[in-house]
PDB file of C-alpha atoms in Angstrom:
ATOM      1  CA  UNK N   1     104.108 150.393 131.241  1.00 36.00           C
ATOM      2  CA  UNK N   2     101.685 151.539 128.573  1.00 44.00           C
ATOM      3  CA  UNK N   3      97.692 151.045 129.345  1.00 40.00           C
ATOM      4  CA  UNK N   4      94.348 150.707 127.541  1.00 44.00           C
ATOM      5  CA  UNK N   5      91.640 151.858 128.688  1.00 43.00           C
ATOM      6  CA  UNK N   6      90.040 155.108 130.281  1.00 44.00           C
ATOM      7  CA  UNK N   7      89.553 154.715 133.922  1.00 44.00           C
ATOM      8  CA  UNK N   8      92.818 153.197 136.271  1.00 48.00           C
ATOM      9  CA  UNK N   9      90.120 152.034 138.540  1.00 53.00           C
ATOM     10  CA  UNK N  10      88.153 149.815 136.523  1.00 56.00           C
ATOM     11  CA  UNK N  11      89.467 146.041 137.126  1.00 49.00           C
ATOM     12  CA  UNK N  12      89.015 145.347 133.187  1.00 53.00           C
ATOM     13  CA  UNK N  13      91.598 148.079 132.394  1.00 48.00           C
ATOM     14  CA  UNK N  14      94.556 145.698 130.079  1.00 51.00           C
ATOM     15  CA  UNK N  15      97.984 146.420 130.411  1.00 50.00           C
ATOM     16  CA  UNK N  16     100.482 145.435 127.801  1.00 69.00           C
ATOM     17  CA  UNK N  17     104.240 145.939 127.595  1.00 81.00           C
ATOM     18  CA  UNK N  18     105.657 149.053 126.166  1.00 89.00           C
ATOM     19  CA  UNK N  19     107.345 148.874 122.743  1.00 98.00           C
ATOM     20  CA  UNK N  20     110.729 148.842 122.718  1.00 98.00           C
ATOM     21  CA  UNK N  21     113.734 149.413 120.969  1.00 98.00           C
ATOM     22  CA  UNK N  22     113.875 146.217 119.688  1.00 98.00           C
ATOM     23  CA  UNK N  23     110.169 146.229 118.459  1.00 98.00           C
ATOM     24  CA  UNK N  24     111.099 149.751 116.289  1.00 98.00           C
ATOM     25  CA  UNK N  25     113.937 148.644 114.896  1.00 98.00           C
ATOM     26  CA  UNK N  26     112.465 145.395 113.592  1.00 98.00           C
ATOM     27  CA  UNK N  27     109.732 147.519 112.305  1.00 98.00           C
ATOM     28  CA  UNK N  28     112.417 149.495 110.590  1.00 98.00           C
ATOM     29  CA  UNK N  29     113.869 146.660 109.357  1.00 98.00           C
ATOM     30  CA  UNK N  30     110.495 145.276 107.682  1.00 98.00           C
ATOM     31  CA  UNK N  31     109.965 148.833 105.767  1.00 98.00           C
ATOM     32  CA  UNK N  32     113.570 148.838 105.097  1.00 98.00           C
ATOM     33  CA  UNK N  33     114.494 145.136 103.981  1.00 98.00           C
ATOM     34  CA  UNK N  34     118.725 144.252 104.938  1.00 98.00           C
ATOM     35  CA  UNK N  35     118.773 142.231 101.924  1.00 98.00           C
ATOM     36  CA  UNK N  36     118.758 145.745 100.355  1.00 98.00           C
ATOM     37  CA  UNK N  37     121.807 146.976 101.235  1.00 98.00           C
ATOM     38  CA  UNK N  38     124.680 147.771  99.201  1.00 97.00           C
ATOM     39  CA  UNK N  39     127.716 145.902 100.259  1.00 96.00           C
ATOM     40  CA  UNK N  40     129.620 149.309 101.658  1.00 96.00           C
ATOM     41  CA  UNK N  41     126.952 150.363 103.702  1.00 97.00           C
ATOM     42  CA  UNK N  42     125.899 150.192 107.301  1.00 97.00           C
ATOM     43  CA  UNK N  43     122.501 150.067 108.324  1.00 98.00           C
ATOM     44  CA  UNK N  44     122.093 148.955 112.474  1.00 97.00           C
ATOM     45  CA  UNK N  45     121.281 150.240 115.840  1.00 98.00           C
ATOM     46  CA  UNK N  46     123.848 152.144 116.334  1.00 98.00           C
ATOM     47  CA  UNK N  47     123.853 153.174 119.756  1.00 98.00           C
ATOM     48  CA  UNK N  48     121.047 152.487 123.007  1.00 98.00           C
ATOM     49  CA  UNK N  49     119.448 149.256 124.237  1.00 98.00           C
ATOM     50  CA  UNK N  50     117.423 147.236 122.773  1.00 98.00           C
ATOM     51  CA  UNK N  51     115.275 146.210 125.464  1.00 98.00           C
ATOM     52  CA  UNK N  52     114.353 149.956 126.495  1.00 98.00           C
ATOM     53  CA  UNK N  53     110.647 151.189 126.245  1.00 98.00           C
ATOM     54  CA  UNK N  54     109.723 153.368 123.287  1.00 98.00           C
ATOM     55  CA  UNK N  55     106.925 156.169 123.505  1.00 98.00           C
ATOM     56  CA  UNK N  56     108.138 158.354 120.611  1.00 98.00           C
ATOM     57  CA  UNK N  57     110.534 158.695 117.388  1.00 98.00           C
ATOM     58  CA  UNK N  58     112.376 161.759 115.776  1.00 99.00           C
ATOM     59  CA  UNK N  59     113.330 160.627 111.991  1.00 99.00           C
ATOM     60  CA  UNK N  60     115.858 163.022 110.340  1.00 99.00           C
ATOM     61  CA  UNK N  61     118.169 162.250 107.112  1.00 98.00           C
ATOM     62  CA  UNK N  62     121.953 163.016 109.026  1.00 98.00           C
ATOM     63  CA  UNK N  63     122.642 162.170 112.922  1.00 98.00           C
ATOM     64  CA  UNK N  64     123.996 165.181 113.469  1.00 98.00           C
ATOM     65  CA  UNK N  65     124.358 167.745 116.174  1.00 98.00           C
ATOM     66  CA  UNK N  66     121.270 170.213 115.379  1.00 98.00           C
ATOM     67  CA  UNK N  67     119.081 166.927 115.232  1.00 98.00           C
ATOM     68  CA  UNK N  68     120.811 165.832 118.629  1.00 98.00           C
ATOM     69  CA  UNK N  69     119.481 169.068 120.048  1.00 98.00           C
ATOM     70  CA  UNK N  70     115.754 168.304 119.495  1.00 98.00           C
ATOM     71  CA  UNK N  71     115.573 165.014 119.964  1.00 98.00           C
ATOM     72  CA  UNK N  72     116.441 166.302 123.594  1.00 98.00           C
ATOM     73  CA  UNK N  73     114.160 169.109 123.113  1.00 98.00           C
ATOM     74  CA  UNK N  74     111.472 167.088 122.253  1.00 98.00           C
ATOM     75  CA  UNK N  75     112.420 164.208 124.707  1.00 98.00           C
ATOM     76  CA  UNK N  76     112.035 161.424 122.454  1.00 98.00           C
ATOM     77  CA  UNK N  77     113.485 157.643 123.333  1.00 98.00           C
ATOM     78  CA  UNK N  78     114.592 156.928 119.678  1.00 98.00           C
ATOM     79  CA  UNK N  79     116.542 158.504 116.402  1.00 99.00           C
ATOM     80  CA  UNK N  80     116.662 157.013 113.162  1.00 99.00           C
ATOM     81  CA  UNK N  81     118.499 158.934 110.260  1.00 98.00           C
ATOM     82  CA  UNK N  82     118.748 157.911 107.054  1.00 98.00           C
ATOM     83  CA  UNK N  83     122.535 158.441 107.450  1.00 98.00           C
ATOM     84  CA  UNK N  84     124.717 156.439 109.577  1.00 98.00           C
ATOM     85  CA  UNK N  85     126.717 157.481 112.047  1.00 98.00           C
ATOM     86  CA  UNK N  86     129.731 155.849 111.101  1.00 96.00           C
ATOM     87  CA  UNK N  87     129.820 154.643 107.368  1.00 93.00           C
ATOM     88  CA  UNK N  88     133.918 154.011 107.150  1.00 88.00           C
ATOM     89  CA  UNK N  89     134.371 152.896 110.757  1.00 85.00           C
ATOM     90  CA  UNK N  90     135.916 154.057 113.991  1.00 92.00           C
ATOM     91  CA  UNK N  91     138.239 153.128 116.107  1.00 93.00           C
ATOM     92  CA  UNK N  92     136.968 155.466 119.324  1.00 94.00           C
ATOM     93  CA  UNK N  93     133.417 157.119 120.005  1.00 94.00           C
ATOM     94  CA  UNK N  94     135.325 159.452 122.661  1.00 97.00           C
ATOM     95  CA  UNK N  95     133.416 163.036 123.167  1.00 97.00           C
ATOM     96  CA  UNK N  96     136.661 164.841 121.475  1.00 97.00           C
ATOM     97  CA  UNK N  97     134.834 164.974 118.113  1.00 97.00           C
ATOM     98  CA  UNK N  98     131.421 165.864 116.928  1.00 97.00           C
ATOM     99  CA  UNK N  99     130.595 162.210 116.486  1.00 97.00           C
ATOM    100  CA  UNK N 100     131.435 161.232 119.802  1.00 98.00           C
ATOM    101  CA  UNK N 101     129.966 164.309 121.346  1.00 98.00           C
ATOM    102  CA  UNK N 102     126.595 162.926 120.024  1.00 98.00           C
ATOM    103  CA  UNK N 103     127.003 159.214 121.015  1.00 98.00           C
ATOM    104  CA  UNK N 104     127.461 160.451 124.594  1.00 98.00           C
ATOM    105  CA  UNK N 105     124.985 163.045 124.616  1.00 98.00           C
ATOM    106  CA  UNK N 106     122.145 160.367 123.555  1.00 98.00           C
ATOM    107  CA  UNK N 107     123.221 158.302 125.788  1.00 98.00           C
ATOM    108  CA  UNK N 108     123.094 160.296 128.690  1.00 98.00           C
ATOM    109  CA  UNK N 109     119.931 161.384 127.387  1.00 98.00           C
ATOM    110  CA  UNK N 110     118.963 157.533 127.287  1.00 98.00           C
ATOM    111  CA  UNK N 111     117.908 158.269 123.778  1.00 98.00           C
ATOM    112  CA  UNK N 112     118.499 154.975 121.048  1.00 98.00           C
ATOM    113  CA  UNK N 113     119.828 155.866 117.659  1.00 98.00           C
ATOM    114  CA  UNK N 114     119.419 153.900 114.657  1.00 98.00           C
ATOM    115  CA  UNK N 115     119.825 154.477 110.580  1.00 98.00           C
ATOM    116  CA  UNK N 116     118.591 152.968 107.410  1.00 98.00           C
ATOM    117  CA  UNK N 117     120.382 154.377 104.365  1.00 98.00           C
ATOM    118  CA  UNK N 118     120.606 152.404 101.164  1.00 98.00           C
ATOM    119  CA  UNK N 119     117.705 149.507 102.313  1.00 98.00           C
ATOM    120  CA  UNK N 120     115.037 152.775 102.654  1.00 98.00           C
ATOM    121  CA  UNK N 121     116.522 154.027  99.594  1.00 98.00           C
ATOM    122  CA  UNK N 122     115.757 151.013  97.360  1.00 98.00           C
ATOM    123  CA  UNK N 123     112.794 149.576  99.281  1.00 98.00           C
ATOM    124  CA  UNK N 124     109.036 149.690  98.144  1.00 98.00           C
ATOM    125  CA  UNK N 125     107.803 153.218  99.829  1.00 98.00           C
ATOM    126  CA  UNK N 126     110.881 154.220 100.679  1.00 98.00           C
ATOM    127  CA  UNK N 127     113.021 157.214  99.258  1.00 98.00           C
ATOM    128  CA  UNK N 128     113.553 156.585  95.756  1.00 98.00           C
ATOM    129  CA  UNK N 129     109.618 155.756  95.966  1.00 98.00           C
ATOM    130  CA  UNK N 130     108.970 159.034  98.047  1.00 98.00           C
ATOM    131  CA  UNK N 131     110.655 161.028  95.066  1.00 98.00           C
ATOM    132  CA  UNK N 132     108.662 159.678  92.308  1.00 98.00           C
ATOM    133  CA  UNK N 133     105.575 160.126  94.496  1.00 98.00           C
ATOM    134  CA  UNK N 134     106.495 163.732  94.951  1.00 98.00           C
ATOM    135  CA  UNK N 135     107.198 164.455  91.176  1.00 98.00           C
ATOM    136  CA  UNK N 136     104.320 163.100  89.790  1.00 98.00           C
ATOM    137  CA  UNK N 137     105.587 159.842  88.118  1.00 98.00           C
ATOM    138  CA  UNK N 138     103.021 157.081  86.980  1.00 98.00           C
ATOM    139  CA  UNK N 139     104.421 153.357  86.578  1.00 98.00           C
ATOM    140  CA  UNK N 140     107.538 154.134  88.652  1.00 98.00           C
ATOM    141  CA  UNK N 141     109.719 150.886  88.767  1.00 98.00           C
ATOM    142  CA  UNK N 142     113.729 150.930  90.268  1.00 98.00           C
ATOM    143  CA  UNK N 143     116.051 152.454  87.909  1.00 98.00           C
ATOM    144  CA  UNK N 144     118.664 150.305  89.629  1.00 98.00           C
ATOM    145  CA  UNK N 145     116.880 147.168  90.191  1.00 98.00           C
ATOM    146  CA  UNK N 146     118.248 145.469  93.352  1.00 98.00           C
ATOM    147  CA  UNK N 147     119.614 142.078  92.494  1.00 96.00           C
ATOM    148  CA  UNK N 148     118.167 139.965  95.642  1.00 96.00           C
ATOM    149  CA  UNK N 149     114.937 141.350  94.657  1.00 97.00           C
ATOM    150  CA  UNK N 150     114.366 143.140  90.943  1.00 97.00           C
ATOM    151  CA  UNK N 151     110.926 145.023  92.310  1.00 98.00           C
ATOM    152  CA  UNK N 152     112.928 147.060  94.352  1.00 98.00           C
ATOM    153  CA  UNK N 153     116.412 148.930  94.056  1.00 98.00           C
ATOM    154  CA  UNK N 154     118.266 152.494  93.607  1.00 98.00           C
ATOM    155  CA  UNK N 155     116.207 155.332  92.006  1.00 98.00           C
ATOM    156  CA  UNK N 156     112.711 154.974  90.094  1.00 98.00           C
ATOM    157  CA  UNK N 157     112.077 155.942  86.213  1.00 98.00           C
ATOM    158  CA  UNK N 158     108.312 156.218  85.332  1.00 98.00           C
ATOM    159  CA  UNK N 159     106.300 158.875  82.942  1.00 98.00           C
ATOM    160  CA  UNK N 160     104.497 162.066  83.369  1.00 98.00           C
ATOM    161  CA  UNK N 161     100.563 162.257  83.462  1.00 98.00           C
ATOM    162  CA  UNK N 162     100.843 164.845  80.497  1.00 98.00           C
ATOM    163  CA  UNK N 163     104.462 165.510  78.218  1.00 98.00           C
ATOM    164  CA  UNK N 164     105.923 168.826  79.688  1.00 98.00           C
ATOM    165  CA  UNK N 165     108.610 171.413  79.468  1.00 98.00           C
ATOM    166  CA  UNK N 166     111.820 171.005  80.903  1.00 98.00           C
ATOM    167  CA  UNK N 167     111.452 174.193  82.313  1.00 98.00           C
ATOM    168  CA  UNK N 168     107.802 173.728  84.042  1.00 98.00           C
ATOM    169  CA  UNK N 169     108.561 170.563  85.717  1.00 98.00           C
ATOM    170  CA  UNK N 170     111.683 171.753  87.195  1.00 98.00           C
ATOM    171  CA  UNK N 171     108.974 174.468  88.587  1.00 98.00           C
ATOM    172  CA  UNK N 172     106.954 171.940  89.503  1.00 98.00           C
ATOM    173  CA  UNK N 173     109.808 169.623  91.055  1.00 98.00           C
ATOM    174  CA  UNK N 174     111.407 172.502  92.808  1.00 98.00           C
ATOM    175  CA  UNK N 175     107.964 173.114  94.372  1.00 98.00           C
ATOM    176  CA  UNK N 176     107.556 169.356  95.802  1.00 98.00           C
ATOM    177  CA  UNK N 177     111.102 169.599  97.607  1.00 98.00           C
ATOM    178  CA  UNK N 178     111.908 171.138 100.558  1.00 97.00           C
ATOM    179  CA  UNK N 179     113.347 174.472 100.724  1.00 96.00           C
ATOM    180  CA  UNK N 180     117.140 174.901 101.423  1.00 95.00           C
ATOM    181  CA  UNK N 181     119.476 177.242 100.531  1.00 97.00           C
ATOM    182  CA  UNK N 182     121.320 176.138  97.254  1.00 96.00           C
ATOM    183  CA  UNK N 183     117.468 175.421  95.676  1.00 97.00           C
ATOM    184  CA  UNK N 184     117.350 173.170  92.572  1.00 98.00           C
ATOM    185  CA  UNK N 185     119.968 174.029  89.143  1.00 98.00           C
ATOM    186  CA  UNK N 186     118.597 172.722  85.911  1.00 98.00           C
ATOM    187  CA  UNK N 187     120.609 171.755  83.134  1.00 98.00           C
ATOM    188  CA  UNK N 188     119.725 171.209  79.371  1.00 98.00           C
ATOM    189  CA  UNK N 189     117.260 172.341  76.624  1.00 98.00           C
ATOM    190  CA  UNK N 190     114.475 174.750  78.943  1.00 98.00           C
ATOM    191  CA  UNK N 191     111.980 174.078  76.382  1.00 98.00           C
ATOM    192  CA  UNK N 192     112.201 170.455  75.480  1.00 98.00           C
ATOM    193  CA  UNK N 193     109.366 168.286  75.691  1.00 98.00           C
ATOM    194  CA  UNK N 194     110.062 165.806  78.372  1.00 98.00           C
ATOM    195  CA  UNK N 195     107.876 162.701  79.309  1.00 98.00           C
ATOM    196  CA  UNK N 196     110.069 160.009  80.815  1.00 98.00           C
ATOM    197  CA  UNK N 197     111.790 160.854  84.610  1.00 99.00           C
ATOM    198  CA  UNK N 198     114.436 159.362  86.215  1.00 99.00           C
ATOM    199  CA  UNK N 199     114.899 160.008  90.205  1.00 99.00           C
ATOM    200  CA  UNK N 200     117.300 159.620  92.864  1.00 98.00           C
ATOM    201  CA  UNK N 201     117.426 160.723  95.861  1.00 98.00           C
ATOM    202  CA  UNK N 202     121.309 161.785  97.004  1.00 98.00           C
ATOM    203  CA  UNK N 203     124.422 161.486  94.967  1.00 97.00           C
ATOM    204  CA  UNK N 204     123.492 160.890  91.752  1.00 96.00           C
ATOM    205  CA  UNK N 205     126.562 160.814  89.673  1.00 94.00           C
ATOM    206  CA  UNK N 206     127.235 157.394  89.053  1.00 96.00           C
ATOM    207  CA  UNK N 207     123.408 156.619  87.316  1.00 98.00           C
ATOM    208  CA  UNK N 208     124.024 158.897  84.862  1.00 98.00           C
ATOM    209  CA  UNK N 209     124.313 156.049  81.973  1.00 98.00           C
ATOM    210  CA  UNK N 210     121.861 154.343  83.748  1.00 98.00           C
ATOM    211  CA  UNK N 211     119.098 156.950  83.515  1.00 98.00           C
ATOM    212  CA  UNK N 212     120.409 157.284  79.683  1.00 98.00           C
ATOM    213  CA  UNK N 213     119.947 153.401  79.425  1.00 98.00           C
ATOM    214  CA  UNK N 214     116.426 153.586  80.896  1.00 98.00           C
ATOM    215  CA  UNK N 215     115.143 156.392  77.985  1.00 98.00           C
ATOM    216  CA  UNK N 216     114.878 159.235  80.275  1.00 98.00           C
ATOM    217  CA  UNK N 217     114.237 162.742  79.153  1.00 98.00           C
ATOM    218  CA  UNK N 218     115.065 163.919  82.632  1.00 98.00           C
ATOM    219  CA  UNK N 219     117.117 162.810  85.839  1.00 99.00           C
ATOM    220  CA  UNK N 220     116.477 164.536  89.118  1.00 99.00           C
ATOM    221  CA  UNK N 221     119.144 163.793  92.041  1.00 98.00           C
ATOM    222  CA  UNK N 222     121.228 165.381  94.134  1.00 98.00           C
ATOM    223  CA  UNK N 223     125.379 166.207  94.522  1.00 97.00           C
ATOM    224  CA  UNK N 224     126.616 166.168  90.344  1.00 98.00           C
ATOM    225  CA  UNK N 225     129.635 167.752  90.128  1.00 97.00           C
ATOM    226  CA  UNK N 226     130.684 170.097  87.355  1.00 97.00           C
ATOM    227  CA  UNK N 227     132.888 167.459  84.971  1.00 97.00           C
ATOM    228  CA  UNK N 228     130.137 164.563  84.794  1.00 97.00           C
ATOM    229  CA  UNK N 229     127.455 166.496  84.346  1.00 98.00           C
ATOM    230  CA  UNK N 230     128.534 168.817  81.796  1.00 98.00           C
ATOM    231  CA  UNK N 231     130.410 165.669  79.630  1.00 97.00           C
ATOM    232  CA  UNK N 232     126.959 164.029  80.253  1.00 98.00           C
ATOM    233  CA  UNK N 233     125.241 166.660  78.788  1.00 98.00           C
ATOM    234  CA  UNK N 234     127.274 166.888  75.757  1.00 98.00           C
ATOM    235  CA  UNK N 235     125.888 163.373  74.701  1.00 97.00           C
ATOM    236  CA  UNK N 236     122.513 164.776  74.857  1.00 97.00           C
ATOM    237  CA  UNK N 237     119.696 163.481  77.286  1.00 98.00           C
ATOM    238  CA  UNK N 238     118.365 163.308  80.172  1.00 98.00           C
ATOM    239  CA  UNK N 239     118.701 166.647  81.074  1.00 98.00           C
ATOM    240  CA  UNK N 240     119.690 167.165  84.696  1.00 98.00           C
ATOM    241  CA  UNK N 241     118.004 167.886  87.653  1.00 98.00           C
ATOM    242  CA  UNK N 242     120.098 168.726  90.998  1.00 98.00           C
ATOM    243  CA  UNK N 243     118.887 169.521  94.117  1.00 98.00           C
ATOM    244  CA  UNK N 244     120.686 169.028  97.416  1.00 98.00           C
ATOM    245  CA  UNK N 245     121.159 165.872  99.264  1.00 98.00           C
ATOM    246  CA  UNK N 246     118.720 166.732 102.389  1.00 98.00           C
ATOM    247  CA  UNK N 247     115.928 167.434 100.373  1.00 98.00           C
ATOM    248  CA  UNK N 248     116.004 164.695  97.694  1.00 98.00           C
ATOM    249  CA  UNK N 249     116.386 161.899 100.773  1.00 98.00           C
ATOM    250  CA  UNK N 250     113.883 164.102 103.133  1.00 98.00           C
ATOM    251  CA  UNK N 251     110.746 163.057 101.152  1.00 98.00           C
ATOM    252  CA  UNK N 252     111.170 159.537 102.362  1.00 98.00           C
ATOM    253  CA  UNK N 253     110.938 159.952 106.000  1.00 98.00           C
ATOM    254  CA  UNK N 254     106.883 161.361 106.296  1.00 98.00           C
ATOM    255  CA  UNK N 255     105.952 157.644 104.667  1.00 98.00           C
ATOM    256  CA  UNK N 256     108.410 155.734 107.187  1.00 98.00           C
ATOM    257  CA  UNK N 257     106.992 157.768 109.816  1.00 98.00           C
ATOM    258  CA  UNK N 258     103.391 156.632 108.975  1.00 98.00           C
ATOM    259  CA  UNK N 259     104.750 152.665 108.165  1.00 98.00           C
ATOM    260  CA  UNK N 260     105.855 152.721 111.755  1.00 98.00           C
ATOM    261  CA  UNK N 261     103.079 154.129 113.599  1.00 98.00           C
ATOM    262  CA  UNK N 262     100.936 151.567 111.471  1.00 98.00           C
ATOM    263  CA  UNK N 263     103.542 149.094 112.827  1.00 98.00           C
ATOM    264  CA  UNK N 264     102.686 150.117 116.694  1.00 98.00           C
ATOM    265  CA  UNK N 265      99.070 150.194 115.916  1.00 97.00           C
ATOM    266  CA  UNK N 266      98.874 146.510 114.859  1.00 97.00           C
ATOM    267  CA  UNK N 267     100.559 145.613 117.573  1.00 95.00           C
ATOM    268  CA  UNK N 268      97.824 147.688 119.835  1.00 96.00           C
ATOM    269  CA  UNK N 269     100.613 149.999 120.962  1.00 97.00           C
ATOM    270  CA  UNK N 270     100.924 154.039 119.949  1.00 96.00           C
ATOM    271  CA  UNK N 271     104.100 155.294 118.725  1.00 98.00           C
ATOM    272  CA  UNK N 272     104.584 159.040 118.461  1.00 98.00           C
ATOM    273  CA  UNK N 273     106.859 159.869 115.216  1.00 98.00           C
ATOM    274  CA  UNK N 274     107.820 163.613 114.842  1.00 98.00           C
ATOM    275  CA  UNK N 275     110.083 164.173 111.121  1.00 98.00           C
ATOM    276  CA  UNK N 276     112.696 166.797 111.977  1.00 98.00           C
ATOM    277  CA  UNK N 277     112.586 169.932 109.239  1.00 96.00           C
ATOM    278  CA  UNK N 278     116.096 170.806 110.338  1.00 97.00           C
ATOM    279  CA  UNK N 279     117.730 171.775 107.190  1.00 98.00           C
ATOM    280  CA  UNK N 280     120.889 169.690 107.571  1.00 98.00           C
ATOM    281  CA  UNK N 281     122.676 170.782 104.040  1.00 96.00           C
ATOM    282  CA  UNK N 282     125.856 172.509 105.145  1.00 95.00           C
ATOM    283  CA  UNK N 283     125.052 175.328 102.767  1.00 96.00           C
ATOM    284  CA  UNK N 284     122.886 178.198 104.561  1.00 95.00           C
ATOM    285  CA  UNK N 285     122.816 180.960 102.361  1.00 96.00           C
ATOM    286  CA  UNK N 286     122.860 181.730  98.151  1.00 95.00           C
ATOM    287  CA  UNK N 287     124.119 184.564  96.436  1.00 96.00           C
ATOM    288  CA  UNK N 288     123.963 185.132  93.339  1.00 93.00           C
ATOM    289  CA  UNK N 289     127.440 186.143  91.595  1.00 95.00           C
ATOM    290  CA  UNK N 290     128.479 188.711  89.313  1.00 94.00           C
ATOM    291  CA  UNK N 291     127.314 191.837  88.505  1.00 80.00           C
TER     292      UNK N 291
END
């Protein structure tokens, strides 16, 4: 049971009940609207009760194994990932795969887990909002506009403070990002005066028209494989940004962090967020090739 006040003695000492799992995930679901969602995607508690106590939160992009390890390490009562667990479905959540073997280790661990993918991707702060933020785009609106509510949506287009080259803000973007082993590849005209940025955050390659359609010079995401992007480039701009899939989503969980502790505070509770800085891209190492 979680107190205010300073001295356990003192008779005007107020208790109040504990958040719980319930209280988070609603909290969750305010930053991250459900009405959001793309129609394939599943975005739910995905594991723990939702009437046990909450002190502290671990957000991380995938529920994987290395962020199973320290949430237990850090001994927090909750996960949420951007990623769910289980996009296509299962039909057993037996400890015989790496999936299972985290459902049952967070349970025994009494630790919840819980995911908001495409609502925190389209939402107002979330992680198309995050990326803009990070680059330095003014007058950022969805690139994708969501159609249950056109102020929010997939991706972001806005301008620069000051027309650049392609070359510097790719500098500049790779910079803001995260660090992880396959970095940021830039394709198109290095010296080009750009202005006008699309963003992204994780697969990117079926916006490509759409940043066209929206007069970008540029289009940062994540994941474009070698035949779209090269045939997109052939028709000319945006040029291409493309860093990895961790670090284009990770920018979004510091402000949901924040949004939920603000949550807790207004209800006159404290909730401890921690943002995991576990690389979770399966690549761990670059070489460069040739001679």
């Amino acid at each position: 049971m979680s107190q205010i006040g300073t001295d356990p003695a003192d008779p005007q000492t107020i208790f109040v009940h504990p958040l719980t799992v319930a209280d988070v995930v609603a909290a969750l679901r305010t930053a991250a609207p459900p009405h959001l969602a793309e129609s394939w995607d599943s975005n739910r508690l995905i594991c723990g009760d939702p009437a046990e106590s909450v002190d502290s939160v671990l957000l991380a992009v995938d529920p994987v194994t290395a962020v199973v390890d320290e949430a237990i390490r850090r001994d927090v009562d909750l996960v949420i990932t951007h990623h769910p667990l289980y996009l296509r479905g299962t039909d057993h959540v037996s400890a015989t795969d790496p999936k299972g073997r985290c459902v049952h280790r967070l349970i025994r661990a009494g630790i919840a887990l819980a995911n908001a993918h495409t609502t925190l991707d389209a939402a107002h702060g979330g992680v198309a909002a995050a990326l803009a933020a990070a680059v330095g785009l003014l007058g950022a609106a969805p690139l994708q506009p969501s159609p249950n509510d056109p102020t929010q949506g997939i991706g972001r287009v806005g301008r620069l403070e000051h027309p650049t080259r392609l070359r510097d803000f790719a500098a500049a973007v790779a910079v803001a990002l995260p660090d992880s082993a396959p970095g940021l590849l830039v394709g198109g005209d290095l010296d080009a005066t750009i202005e006008t940025v699309a963003v992204s955050g994780g697969a990117g390659d079926g916006l490509l028209g759409t940043a066209r359609d929206a007069g970008a010079d540029v289009f940062l995401t994540a994941d474009l494989r070698h035949h779209p992007a090269s045939e997109h480039l052939e028709a000319g701009r945006p040029y291409l940004l493309c860093g990895t899939h961790w670090a284009t989503e990770w920018v979004g969980l510091p402000p949901l962090a924040a949004r939920l502790e603000r949550a807790a505070a207004a209800k006159g509770r404290r909730l401890a967020t921690y943002v995991s800085e576990v690389v979770t891209d399966p690549w761990t190492l670059r070489l460069s090739t040739g001679s």
